[in-house]
XYZ file of C-alpha atoms in Angstrom:
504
model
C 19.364 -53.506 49.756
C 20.536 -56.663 51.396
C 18.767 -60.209 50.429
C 15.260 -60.081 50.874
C 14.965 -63.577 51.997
C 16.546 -62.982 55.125
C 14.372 -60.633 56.023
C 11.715 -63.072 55.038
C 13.286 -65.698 57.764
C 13.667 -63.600 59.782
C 9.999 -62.836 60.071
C 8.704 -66.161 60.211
C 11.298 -66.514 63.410
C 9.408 -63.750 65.234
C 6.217 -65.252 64.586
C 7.028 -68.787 65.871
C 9.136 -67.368 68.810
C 6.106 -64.590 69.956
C 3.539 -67.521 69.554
C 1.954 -66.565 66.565
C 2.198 -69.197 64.514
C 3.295 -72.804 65.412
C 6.688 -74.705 64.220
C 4.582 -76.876 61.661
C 2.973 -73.547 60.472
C 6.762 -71.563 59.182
C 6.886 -73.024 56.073
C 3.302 -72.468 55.310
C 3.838 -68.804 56.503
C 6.572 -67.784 55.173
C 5.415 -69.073 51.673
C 2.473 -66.630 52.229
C 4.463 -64.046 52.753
C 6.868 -64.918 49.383
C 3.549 -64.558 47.313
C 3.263 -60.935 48.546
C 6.192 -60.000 47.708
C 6.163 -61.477 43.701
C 9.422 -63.772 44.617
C 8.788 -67.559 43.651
C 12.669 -68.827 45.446
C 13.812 -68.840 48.762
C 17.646 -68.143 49.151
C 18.268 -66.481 52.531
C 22.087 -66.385 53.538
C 22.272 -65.961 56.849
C 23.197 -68.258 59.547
C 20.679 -69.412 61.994
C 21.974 -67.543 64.547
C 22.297 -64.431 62.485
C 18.577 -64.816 61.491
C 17.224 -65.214 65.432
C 19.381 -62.332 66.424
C 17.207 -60.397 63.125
C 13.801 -61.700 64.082
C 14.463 -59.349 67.597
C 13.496 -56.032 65.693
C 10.181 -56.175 64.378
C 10.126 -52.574 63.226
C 13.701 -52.955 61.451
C 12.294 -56.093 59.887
C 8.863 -54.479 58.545
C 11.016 -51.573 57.429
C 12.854 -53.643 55.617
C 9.723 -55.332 53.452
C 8.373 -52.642 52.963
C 11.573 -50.842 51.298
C 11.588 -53.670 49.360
C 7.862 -53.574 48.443
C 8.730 -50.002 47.460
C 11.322 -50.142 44.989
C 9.982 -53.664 43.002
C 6.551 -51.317 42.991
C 4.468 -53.835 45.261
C 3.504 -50.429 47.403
C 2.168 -47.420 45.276
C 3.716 -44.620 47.123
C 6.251 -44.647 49.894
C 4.442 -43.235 52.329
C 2.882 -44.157 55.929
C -0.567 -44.875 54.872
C 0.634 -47.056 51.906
C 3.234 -48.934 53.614
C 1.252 -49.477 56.617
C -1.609 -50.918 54.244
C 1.368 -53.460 53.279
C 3.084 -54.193 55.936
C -0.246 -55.339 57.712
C -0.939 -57.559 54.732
C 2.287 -59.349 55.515
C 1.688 -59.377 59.013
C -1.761 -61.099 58.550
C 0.659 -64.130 56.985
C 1.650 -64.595 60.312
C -1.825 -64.867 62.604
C -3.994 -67.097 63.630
C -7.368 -67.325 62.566
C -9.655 -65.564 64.362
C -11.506 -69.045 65.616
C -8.419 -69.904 66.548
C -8.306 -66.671 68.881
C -11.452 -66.952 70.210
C -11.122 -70.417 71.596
C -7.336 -69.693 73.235
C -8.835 -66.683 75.042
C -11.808 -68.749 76.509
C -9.757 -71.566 77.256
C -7.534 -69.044 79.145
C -10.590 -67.271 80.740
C -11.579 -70.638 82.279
C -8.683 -69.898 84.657
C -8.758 -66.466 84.526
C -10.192 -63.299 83.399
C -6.868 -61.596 83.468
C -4.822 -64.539 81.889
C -6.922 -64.054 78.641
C -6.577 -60.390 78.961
C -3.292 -60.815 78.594
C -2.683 -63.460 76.155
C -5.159 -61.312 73.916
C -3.333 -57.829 74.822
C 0.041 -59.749 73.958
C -0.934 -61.473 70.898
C -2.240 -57.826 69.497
C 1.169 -56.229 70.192
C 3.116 -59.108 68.572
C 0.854 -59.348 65.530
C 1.483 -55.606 65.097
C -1.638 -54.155 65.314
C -0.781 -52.354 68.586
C 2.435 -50.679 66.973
C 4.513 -50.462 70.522
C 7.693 -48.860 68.320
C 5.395 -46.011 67.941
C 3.523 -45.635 71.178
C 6.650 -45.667 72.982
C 7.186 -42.494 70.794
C 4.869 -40.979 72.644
C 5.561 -38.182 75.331
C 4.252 -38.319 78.685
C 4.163 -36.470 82.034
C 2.058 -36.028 85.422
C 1.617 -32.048 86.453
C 0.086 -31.731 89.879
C -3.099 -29.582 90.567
C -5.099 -28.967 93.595
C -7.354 -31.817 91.733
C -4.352 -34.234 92.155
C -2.309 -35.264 89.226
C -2.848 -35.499 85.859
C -1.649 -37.427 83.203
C -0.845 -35.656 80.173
C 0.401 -37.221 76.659
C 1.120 -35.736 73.574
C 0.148 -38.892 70.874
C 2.630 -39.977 68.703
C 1.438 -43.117 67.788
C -1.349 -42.293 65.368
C 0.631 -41.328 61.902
C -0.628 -38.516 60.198
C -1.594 -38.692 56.787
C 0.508 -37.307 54.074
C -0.853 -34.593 51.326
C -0.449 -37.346 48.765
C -2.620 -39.896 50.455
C -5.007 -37.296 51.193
C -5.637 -35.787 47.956
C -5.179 -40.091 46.650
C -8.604 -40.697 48.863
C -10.088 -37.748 48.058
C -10.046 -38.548 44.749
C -11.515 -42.255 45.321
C -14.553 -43.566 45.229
C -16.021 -43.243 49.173
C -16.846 -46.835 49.977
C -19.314 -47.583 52.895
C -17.979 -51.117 54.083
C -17.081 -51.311 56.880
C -19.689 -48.970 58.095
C -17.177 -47.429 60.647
C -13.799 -48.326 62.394
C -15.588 -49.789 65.034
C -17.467 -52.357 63.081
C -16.598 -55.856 63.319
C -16.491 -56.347 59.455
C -12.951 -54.931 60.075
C -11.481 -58.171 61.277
C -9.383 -58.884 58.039
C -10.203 -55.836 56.025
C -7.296 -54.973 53.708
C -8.320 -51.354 54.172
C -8.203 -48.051 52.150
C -6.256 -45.037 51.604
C -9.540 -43.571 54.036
C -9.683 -46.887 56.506
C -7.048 -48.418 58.020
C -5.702 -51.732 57.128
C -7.046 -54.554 59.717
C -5.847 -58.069 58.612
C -3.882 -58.733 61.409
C -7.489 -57.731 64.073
C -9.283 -59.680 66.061
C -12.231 -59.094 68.190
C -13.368 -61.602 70.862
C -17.378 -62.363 70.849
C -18.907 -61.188 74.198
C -22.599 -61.497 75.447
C -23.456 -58.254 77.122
C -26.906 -58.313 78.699
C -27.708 -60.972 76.258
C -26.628 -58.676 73.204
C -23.767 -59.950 70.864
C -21.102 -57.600 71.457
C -17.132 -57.621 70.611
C -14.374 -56.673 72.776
C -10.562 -55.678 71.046
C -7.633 -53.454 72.136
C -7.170 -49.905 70.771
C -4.513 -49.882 68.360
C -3.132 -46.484 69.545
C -3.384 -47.638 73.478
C -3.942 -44.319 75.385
C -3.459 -45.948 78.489
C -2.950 -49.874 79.454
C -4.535 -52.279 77.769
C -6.794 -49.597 76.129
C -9.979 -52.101 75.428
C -13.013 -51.045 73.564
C -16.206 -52.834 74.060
C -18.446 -52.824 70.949
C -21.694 -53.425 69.692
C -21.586 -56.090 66.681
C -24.328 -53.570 65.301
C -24.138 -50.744 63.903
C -26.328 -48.606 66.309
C -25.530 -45.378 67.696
C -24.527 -44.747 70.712
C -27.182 -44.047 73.757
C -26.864 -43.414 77.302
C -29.607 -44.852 79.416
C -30.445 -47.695 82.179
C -29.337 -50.351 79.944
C -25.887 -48.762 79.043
C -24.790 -48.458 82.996
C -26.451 -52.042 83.284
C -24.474 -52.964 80.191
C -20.929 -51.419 82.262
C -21.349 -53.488 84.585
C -22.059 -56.590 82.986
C -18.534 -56.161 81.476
C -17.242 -55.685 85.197
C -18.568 -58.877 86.204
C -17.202 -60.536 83.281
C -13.849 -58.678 84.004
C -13.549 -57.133 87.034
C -10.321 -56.269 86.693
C -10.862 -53.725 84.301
C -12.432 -49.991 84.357
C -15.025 -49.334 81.895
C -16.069 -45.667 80.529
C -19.178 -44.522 78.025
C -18.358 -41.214 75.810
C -21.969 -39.158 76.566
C -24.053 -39.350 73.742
C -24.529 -35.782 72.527
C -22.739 -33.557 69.932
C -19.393 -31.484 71.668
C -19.471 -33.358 74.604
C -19.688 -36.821 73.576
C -16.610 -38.746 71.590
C -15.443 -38.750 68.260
C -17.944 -41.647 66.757
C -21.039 -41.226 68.116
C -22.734 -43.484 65.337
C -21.738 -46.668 66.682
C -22.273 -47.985 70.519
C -18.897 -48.424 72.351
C -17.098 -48.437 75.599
C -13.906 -48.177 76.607
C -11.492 -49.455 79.407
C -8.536 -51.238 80.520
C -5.852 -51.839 82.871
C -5.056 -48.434 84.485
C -6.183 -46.151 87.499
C -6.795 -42.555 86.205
C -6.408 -39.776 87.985
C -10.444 -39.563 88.800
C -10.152 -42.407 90.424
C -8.259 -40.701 92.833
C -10.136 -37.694 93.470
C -11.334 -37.170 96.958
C -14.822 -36.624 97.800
C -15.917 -33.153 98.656
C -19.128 -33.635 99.907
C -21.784 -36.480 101.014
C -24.953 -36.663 100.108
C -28.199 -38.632 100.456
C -30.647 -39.609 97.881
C -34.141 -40.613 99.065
C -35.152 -43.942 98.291
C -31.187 -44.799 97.894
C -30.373 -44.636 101.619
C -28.436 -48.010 100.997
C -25.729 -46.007 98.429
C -22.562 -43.700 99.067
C -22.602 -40.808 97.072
C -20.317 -38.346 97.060
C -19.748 -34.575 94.845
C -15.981 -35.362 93.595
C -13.502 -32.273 93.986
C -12.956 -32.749 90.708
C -13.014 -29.687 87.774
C -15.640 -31.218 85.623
C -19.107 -31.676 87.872
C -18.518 -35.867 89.297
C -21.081 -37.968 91.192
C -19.585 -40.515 92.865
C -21.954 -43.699 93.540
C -20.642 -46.733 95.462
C -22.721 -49.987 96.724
C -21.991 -53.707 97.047
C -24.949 -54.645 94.722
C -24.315 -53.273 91.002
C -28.114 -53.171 90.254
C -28.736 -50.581 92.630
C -25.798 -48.178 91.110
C -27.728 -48.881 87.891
C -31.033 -47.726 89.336
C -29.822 -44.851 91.067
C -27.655 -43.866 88.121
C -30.441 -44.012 85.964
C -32.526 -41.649 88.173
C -30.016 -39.281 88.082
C -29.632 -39.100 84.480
C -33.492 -39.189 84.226
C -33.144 -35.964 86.411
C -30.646 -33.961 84.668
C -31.769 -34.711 81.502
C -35.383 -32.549 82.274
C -32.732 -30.357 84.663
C -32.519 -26.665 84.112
C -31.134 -24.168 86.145
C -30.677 -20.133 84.437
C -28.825 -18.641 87.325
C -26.483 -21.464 86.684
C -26.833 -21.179 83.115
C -27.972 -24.660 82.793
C -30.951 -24.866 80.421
C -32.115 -28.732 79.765
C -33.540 -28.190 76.147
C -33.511 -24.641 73.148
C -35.749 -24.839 70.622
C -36.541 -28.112 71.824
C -32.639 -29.550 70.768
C -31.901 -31.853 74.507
C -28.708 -30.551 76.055
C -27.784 -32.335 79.263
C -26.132 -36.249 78.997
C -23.896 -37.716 80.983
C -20.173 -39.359 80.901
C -20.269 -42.594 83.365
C -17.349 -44.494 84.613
C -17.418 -47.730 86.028
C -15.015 -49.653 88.076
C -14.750 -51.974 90.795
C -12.784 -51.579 94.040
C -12.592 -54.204 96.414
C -15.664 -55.430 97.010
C -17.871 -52.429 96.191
C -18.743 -51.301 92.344
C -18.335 -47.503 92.013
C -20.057 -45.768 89.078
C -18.732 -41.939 88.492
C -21.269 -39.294 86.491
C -19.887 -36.230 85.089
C -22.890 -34.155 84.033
C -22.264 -32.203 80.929
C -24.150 -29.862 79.015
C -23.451 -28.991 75.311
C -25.092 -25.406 74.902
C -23.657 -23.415 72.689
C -24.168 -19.502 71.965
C -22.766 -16.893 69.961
C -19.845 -15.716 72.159
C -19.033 -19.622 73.003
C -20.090 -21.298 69.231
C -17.966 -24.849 70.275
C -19.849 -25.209 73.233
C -20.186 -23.026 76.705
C -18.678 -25.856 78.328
C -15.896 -26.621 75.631
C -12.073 -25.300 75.827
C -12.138 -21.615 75.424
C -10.444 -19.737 72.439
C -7.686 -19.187 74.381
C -6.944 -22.648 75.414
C -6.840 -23.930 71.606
C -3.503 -23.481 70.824
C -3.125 -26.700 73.116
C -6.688 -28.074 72.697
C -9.728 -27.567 71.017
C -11.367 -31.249 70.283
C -14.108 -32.620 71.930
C -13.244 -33.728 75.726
C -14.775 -36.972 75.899
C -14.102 -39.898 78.460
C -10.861 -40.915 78.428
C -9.555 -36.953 78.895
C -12.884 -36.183 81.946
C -10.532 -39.260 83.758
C -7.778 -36.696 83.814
C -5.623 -37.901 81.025
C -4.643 -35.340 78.179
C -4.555 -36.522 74.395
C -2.838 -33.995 72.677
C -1.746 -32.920 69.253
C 1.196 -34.266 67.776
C 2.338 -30.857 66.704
C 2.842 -30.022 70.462
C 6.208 -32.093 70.533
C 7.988 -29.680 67.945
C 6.336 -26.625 68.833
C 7.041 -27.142 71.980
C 10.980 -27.684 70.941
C 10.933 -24.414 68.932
C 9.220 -22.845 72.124
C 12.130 -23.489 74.107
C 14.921 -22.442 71.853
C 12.699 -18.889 71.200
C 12.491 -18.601 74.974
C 16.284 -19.142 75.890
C 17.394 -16.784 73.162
C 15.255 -13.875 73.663
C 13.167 -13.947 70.173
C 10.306 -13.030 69.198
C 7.557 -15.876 69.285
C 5.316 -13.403 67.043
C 8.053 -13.893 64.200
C 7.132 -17.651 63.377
C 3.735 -18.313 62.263
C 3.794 -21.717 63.546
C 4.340 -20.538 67.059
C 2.531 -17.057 67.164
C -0.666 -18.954 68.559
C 1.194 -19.650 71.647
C 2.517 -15.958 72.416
C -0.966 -14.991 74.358
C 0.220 -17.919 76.323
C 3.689 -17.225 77.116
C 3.161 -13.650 77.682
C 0.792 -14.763 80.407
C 2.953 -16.871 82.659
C 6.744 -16.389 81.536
C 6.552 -13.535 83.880
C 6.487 -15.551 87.301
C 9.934 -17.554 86.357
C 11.640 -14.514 85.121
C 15.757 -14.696 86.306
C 15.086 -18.434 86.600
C 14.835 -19.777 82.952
C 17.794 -22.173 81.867
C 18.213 -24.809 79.566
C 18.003 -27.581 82.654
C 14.408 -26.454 83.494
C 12.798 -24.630 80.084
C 11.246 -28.337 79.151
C 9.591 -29.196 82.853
C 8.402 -25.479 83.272
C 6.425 -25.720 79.575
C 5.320 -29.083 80.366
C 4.278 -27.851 83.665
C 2.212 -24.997 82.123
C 0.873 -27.246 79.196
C -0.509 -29.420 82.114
C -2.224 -26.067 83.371
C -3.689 -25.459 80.084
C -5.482 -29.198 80.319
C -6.614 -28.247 83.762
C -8.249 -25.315 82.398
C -9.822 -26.882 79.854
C -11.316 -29.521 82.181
C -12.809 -26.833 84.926
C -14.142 -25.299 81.424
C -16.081 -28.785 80.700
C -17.201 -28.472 83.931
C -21.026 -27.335 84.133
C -20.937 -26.629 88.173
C -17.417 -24.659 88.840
C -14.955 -25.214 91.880
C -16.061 -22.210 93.762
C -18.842 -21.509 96.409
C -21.140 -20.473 93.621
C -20.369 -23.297 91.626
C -20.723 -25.475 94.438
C -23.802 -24.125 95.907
C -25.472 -24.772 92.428
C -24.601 -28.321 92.607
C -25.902 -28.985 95.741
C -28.981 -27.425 94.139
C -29.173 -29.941 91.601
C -28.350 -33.180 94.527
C -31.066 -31.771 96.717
C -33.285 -31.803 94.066
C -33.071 -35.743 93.471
C-alpha cells in the first residue's frame, strides 16, 4: 500500500477545496483524522500538485483509508457495513458543526429559499453522506404508458448487508437509541452493525405549524434533492387536517419544493410508520403530469378545481390560490373516505372494526396556485389476496412485492438491486435459446417471459434485448400501480369513482 499520509493530505485538500472546513481548520483536521488511524507522524511524499490532483477522487481516497484501516485492524471486518461505519468516522473529521450548519443555511435563506437548499444539498454530498459514487450506480429509464411516462430505477445505492454483518448484529445486544433512522439523535451517531453510521448528518431545525421539526436530505436520493421533513419526536405517523396543513406550511417555507405523506396504515403506507415524516424535493414526477379525466364539483367548495386524474392508482386533484381551503377540502375528503364503503366496488371502510381506507397526499405548488393530489387507498386483505387486495399481485413479485408508498404512487419505480444481474442473465438466456427454468435464480421470471416474448418473436437481437426487458419491466410497475389502485381505469372502475365524488 502506498504512504498513508498522502492519502491523509489528500483528504484534508478535498475538505478545504469543497468548503468543508476552512484553511485555518487543515491542520486541526487532518490531526483528527491521524488519531483515527493510530499514526502519531505526518510524512506525506507527494508534491503539492500531486496531492490536489488526489484530493479529486473522494471514493479512491476513502478506499484507500479504509484499506488501510483494514490491514493495521482499525476496521473489524472488511466489509461494507464495517468500512462504511469507518470511513464516516473519518469523514466527520472534516465537517462543520452542526451550529455551524444551521446558521450558514439561514443566513443563505435570508436571500433565498433555494440558495440554502442548495448549499445544504451540496454540503451533504461533499461530506459524504449522500454517497454520489454509488447513486450514480444506479440504473434508470422512462417506459411510456397510456398514463404518460414513468420513471423506473433499479437502486444501487443502498449496500446490502453481508452474511457476516448480519449474523455480527444478530448476535448483539439490540440497542434502542436512536429510536429510529429518522430520529434526530442521529446527528453524530457513530452507528451499529444494525444502524447506520451518521457523524457526518445534519438536520436543519424547522418550525412547522409551530411544532419543532427537522428537515435533511435522504442519503440514498431517489430523486433530486430527496428531502425528508421530520418530526423532532418520536410520534407516529397520522394523516389528518393538520398533516395537509403541516404540507403546506413547508411549501410556504419552500415553495420550490414538492412535498409527499406515506398514508398511515399497514400495506399501503411506507416503510416506518412509527415516526411522522414527509418527503420531497427538487423534481417533477410523472403524477404531476397526469391529465385530468374528469371535473368535478364539491358543494360548499365551489371556489376549488378538482379534477379525477387518469392516473392507475384512484387521484384527486385539488387546486386553489388560498392553501387553507385545499386543507379544508382535503380534510373533508379524507373525513369521507375514511367512513366510505362501497361492496359492489369491493370497498369496505372497516372488518372487525380494523379502519381500512387512508390516504397518500401530495403537495406542490405551480405558479401561483397550490395543488394537493389524494390517492385513496384501501389496505383489505383476504385469503386469496393475504398482502393486500390492492397490493402487487403474485405474479408481479418477481419485480415487486414491497409496500407502494409515496414516492412509487408519483410514478417512480424503486426496485430491487437483484434486478440489474438478473436482468443481465435474462438477456444472455434469451439470445441463446435456454431454458430460464434451468437457473433457480431466474425461474421466477419464466411466467413472465413466456407471457410477452411471444409478440417480438423474429425481432430479438443483442442491440434491442436490454430496451425490450426494460420496456416490459416498466409494464410490470404499471401493473402494479393500476393494482394499488382502489377505483380501476375502466367504465366500471370509473363509474364507481364518480360514486364516491358525488357522494361528497
Amino acid at each position: 500500500m502506498g504512504n498513508i499520509y498522502n492519502a491523509v493530505a489528500a483528504l484534508a485538500e478535498y475538505a478545504v477545496k469543497k468548503g468543508l472546513i476552512a484553511e485555518e481548520e487543515r491542520i486541526y483536521s487532518r490531526n483528527l483524522l491521524l488519531d483515527i488511524l493510530k499514526l502519531s507522524d505526518y510524512e506525506p511524499d507527494m508534491s503539492e500538485e500531486e496531492i490536489v490532483k488526489k484530493s479529486e477522487d473522494l471514493e479512491a481516497l476513502l478506499k484507500e483509508i479504509c484499506d488501510y484501516g483494514c490491514e493495521n485492524k482499525l476496521i473489524e471486518e472488511n466489509s461494507v457495513v464495517y468500512r462504511d461505519l469507518f470511513d464516516t468516522k473519518v469523514m466527520n473529521c472534516f465537517l462543520p458543526r452542526p451550529s455551524e450548519v444551521i446558521r450558514c443555511f439561514y443566513e443563505k435563506y435570508e436571500k433565498s429559499p433555494k440558495e440554502a437548499t442548495d448549499y445544504f444539498y451540496k454540503l451533504s454530498v461533499a461530506s459524504d453522506y449522500i454517497r454520489s459514487y454509488r447513486i450514480k450506480k444506479d440504473i434508470k429509464w422512462i417506459t411510456k404508458t397510456e398514463y404518460g411516462d414513468l420513471d423506473i430505477t433499479i437502486n444501487l445505492a443502498k449496500p446490502e448487508k453481508d452474511p457476516k454483518a448480519i449474523a455480527a448484529a444478530g448476535k448483539a445486544k439490540q440497542a434502542g437509541y436512536p429510536k429510529c433512522q429518522l430520529c434526530i439523535e442521529n446527528v453524530g451517531y457513530a452507528g451499529r452493525l444494525d444502524h447506520p453510521a451518521r457523524e457526518n448528518h445534519r438536520i436543519i431545525p424547522l418550525t412547522i405549524c409551530g411544532e419543532e421539526w427537522g428537515f435533511q436530505y435522504s442519503p440514498y436520493v431517489y430523486y433530486n434533492e430527496h428531502c425528508i421533513l421530520l418530526n423532532s419526536k418520536h410520534v407516529p405517523m397520522v394523516i389528518n387536517k393538520e398533516a395537509f396543513r403541516k404540507l403546506f406550511d413547508f411549501l410556504r417555507q419552500f415553495p420550490h419544493y414538492m412535498i409527499t405523506s406515506n398514508a398511515d396504515l399497514p400495506i399501503v403506507g411506507g416503510s416506518i410508520l412509527s415516526h411522522e415524516h414527509f418527503q420531497g424535493g427538487c423534481y417533477e414526477f410523472p403524477m404531476a403530469r397526469a391529465r385530468a379525466e374528469s371535473k368535478f364539483t364539491v358543494k360548499g367548495y365551489e371556489d376549488i378545481d378538482a379534477w379525477i386524474l387518469h392516473w392507475p392508482l384512484s387521484v384527486i386533484r385539488l387546486s386553489s390560490k388560498d392553501p387553507e381551503r385545499l386543507v379544508e377540502l382535503a380534510s373533508h375528503i379524507l373525513d369521507k373516505w375514511r367512513g366510505y364503503s362501497d361492496e359492489e366496488a369491493f370497498i369496505f371502510a372497516k372488518t372487525d372494526g380494523v379502519p381500512h381506507n387512508t390516504i397518500t397526499p401530495v403537495a406542490r405548488k405551480r405558479g401561483e396556485n397550490y395543488e394537493m393530489d389524494l390517492a385513496l387507498r384501501n389496505n383489505i386483505t383476504t385469503k386469496e389476496r393475504p398482502l393486500g387486495v390492492f397490493h402487487p399481485r403474485n405474479e408481479f413479485h418477481h419485480i415487486k412485492k414491497e409496500n407502494i408508498g409515496g414516492i412509487e404512487v408519483m410514478g417512480l419505480a424503486i426496485l430491487p438491486s437483484r434486478l440489474k444481474d438478473e436482468l443481465k442473465l435474462m438477456e444472455e438466456y434469451i439470445l441463446e435459446g435456454r431454458d430460464i427454468r434451468s437457473n433457480e435464480l431466474l425461474v421466477k421470471h419464466a411466467d413472465w417471459l413466456d407471457e410477452f416474448l411471444p409478440k417480438y418473436e423474429g425481432r430479438i437481437d443483442k442491440e434491442n434485448i436490454a430496451d425490450i426487458l426494460k420496456n416490459e419491466v416498466g409494464q410490470v410497475f404499471k401493473g402494479v400501480l393500476e393494482d394499488a389502485g382502489v377505483f380501476k381505469c375502466n367504465k366500471e372502475g370509473r363509474d364507481f369513482f364518480k360514486r364516491f365524488t358525488d357522494s361528497l
